[in-house]
PDB file of C-alpha atoms in Angstrom:
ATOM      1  CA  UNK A   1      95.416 133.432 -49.861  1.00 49.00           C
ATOM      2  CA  UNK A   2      93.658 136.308 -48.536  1.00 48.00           C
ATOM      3  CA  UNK A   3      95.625 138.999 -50.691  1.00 45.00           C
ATOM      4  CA  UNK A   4      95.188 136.546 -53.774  1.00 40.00           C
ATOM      5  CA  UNK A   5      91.131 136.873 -53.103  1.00 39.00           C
ATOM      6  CA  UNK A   6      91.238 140.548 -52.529  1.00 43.00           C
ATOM      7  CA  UNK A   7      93.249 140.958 -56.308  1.00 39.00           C
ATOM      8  CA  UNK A   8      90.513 138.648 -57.622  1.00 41.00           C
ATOM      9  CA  UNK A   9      87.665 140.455 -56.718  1.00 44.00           C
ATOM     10  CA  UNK A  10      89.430 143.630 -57.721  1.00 48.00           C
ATOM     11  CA  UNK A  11      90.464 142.225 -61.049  1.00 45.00           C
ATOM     12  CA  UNK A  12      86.622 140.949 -61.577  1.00 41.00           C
ATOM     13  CA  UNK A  13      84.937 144.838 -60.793  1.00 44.00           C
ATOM     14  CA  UNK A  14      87.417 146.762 -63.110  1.00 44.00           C
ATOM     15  CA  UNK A  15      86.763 144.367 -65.682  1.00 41.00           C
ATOM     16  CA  UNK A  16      82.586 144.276 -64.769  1.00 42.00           C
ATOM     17  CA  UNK A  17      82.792 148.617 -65.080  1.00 42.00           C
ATOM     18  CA  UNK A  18      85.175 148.858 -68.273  1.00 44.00           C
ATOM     19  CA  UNK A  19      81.957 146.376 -70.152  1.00 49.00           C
ATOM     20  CA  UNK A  20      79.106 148.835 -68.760  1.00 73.00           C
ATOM     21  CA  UNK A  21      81.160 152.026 -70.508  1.00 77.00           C
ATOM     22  CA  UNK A  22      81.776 152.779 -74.036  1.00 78.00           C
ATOM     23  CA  UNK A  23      83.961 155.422 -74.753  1.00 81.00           C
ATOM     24  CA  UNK A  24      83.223 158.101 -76.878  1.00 81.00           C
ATOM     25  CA  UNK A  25      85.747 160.285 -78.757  1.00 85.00           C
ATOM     26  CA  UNK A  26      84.860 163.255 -80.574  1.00 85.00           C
ATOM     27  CA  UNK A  27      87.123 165.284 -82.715  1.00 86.00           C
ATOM     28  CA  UNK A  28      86.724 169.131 -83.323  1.00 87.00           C
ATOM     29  CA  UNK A  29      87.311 170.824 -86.558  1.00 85.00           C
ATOM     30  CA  UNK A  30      86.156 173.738 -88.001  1.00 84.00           C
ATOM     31  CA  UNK A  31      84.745 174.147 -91.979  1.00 82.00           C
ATOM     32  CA  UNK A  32      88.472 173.546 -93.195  1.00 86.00           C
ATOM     33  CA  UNK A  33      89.000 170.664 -91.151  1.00 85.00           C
ATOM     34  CA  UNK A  34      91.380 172.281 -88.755  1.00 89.00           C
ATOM     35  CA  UNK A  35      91.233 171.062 -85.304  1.00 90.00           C
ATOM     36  CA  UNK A  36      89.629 173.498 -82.872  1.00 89.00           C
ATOM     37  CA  UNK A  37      90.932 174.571 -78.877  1.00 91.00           C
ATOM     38  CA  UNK A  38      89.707 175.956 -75.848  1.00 92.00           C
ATOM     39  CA  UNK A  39      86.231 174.142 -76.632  1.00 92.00           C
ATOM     40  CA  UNK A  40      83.639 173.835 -73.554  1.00 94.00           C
ATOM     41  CA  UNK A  41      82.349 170.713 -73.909  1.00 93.00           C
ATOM     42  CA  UNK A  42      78.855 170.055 -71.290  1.00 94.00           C
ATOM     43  CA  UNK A  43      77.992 166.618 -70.920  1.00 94.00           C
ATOM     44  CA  UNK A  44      74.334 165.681 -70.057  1.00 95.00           C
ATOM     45  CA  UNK A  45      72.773 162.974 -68.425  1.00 93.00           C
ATOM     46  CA  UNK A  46      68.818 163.251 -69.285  1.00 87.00           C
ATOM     47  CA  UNK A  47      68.548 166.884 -68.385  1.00 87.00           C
ATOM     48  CA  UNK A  48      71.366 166.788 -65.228  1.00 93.00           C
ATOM     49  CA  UNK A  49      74.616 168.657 -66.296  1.00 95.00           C
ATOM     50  CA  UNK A  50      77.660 165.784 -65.423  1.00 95.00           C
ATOM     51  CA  UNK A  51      80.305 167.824 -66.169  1.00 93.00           C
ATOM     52  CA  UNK A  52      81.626 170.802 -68.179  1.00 94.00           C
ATOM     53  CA  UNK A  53      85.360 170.741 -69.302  1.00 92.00           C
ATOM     54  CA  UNK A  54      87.734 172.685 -71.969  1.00 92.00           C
ATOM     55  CA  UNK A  55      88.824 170.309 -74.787  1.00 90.00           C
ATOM     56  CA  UNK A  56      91.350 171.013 -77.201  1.00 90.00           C
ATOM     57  CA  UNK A  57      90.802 169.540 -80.661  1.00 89.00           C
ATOM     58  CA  UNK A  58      89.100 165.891 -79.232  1.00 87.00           C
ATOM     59  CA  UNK A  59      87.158 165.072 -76.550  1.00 87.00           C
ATOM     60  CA  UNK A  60      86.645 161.746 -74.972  1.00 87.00           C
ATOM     61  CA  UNK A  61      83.979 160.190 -72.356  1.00 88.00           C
ATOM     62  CA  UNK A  62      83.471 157.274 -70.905  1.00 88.00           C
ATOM     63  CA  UNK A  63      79.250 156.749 -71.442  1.00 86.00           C
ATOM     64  CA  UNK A  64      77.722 154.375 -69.405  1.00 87.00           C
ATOM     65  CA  UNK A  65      75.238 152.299 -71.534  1.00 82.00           C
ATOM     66  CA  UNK A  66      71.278 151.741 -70.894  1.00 83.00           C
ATOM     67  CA  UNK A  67      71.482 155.621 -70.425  1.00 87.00           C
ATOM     68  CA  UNK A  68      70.722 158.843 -72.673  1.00 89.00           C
ATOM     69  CA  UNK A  69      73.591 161.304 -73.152  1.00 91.00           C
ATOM     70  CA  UNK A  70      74.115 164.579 -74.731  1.00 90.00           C
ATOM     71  CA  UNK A  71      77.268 166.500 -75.707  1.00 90.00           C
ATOM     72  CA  UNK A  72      77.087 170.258 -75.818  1.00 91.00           C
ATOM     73  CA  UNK A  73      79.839 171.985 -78.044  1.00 89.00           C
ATOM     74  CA  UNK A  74      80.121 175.497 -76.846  1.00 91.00           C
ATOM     75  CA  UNK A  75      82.616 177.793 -78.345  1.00 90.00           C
ATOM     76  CA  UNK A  76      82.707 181.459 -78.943  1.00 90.00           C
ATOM     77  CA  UNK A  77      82.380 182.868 -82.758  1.00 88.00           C
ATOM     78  CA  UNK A  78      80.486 179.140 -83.563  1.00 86.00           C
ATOM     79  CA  UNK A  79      77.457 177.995 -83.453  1.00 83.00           C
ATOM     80  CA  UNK A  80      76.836 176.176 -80.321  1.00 86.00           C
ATOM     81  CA  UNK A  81      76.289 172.305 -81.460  1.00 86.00           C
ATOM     82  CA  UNK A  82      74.786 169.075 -79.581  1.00 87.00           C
ATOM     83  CA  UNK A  83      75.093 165.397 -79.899  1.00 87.00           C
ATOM     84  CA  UNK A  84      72.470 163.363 -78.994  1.00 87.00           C
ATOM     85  CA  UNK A  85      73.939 159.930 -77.428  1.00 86.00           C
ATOM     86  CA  UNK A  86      71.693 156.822 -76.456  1.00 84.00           C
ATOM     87  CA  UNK A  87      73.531 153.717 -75.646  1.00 82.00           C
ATOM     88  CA  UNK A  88      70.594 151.519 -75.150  1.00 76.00           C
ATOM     89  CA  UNK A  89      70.669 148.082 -76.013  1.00 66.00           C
ATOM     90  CA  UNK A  90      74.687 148.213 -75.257  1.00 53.00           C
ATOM     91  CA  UNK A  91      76.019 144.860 -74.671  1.00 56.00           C
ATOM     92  CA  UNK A  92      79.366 144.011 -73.483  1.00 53.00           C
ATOM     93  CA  UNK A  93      82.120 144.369 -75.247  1.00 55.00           C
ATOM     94  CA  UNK A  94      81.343 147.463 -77.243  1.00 60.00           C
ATOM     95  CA  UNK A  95      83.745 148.973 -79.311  1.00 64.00           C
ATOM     96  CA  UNK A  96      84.924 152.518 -79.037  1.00 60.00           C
ATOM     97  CA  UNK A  97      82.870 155.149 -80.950  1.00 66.00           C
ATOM     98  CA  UNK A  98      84.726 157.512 -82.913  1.00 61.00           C
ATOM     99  CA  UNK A  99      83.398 160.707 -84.724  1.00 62.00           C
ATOM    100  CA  UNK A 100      84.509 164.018 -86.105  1.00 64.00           C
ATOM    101  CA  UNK A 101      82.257 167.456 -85.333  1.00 68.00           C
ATOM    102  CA  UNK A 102      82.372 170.019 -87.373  1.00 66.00           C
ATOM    103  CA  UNK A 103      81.961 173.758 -85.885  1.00 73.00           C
ATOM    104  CA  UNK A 104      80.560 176.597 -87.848  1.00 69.00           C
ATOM    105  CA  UNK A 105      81.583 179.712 -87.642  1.00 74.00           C
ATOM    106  CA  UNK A 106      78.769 182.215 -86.792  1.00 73.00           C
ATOM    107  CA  UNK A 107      78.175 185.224 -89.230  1.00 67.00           C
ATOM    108  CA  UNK A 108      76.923 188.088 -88.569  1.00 60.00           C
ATOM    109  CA  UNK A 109      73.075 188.996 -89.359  1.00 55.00           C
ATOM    110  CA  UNK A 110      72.666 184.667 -89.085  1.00 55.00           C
ATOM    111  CA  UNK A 111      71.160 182.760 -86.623  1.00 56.00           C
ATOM    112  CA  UNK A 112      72.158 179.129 -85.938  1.00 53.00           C
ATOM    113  CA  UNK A 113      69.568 176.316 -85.943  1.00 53.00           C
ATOM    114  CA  UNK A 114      67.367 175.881 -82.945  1.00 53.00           C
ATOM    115  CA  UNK A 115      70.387 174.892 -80.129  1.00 58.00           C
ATOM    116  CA  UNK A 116      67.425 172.945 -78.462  1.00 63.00           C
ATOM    117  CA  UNK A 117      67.758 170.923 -81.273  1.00 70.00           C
ATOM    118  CA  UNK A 118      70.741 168.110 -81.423  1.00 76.00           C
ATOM    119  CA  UNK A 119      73.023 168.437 -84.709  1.00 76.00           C
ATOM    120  CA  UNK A 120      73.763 164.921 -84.457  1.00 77.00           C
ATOM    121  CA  UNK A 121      72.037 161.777 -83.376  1.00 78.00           C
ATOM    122  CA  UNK A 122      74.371 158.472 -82.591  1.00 80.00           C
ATOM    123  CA  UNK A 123      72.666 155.584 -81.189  1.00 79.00           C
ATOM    124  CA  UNK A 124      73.613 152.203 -80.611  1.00 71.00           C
ATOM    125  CA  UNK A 125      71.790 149.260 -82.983  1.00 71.00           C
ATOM    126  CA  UNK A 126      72.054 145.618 -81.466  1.00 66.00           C
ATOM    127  CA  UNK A 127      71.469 144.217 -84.655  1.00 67.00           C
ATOM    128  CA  UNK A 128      74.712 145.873 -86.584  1.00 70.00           C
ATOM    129  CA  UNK A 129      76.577 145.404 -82.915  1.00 65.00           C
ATOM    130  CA  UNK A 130      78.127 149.213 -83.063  1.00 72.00           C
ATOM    131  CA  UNK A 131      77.040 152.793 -82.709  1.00 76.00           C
ATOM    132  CA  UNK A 132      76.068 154.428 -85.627  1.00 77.00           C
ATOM    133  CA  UNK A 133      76.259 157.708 -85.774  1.00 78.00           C
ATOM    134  CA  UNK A 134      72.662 159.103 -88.137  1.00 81.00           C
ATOM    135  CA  UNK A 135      74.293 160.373 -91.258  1.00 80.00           C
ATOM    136  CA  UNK A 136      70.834 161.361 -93.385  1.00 85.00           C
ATOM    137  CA  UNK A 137      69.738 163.660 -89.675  1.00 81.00           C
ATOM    138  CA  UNK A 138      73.197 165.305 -89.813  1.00 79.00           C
ATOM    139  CA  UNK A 139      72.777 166.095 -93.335  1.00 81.00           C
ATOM    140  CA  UNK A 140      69.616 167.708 -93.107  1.00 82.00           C
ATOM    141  CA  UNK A 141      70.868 170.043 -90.458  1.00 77.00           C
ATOM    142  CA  UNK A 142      73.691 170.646 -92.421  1.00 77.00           C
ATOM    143  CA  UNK A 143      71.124 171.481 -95.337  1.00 80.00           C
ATOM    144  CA  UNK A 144      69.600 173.757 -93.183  1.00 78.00           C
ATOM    145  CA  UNK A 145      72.448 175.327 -91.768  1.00 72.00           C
ATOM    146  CA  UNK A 146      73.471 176.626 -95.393  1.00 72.00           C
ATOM    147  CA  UNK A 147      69.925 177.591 -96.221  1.00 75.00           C
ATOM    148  CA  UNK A 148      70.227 179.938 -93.361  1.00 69.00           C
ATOM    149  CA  UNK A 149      73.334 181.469 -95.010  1.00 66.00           C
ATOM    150  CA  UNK A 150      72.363 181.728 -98.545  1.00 68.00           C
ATOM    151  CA  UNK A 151      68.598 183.123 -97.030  1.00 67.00           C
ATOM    152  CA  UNK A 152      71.574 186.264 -95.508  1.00 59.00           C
ATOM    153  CA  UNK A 153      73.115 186.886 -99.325  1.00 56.00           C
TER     154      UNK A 153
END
């Protein structure tokens, strides 16, 4: 009876932690769409560094939610890249997140955007029940990203 308790209240924690997390996965390509290695990949919690780790062509954390997040893409010969996470308003039961980065390869005589700056901003929306990753932001970067290029030429 004892042991059958102990499994129990083992059984009812994993299952309490694995509805706090959500994990993300982020895949890493470069302007052809070929998957990228040897990427460091810094993960922020407000402003304290969690961890810092080498990923080969995806990446994957598991985000606790009611927390702000961001993902720092470092890799030499690209611009440097982060993703701004908030998983606010995260209820239980939230689905994986899923997303595809794209790296850009530096040139010379061109800066990159402001690296202060996140490339991407995904947040969660309790009304829609998912994360949604903010497509017209990562355009504009993108927009400006190009303007910096053509600005070289």
């Amino acid at each position: 009876m004892k042991y059958t308790l102990i499994l129990l209240a083992i059984n009812l924690l994993l299952s309490f932690t694995a509805f706090t997390q959500v994990t993300f996965t982020g895949y890493l390509v470069d302007a052809d769409e070929k998957k990228i290695k040897n990427v460091e990949v810094n993960l922020y919690q407000g402003n304290e560094k969690l961890s810092t780790k080498n990923w080969d062509k995806k990446f994957d954390y598991n985000l606790e939610l009611e927390k702000y997040y961001t993902i720092e893409l470092v890799k030499e010969g690209f611009i440097s890249k982060r993703i701004a996470i908030s998983t606010f308003e995260g209820d239980k039961g939230v689905e994986p997140f899923m997303f595809v980065m794209e790296l850009v390869a530096t040139e010379k005589g061109i800066k990159g955007m402001d690296e202060d700056y996140p490339s991407a901003l995904i947040k969660y929306k309790k009304d829609e029940g998912s994360f949604n990753f903010d497509i017209q932001y990562a355009k504009n970067i993108k927009r400006e990203e190009k303007a910096a290029k053509k600005k070289k030429n």
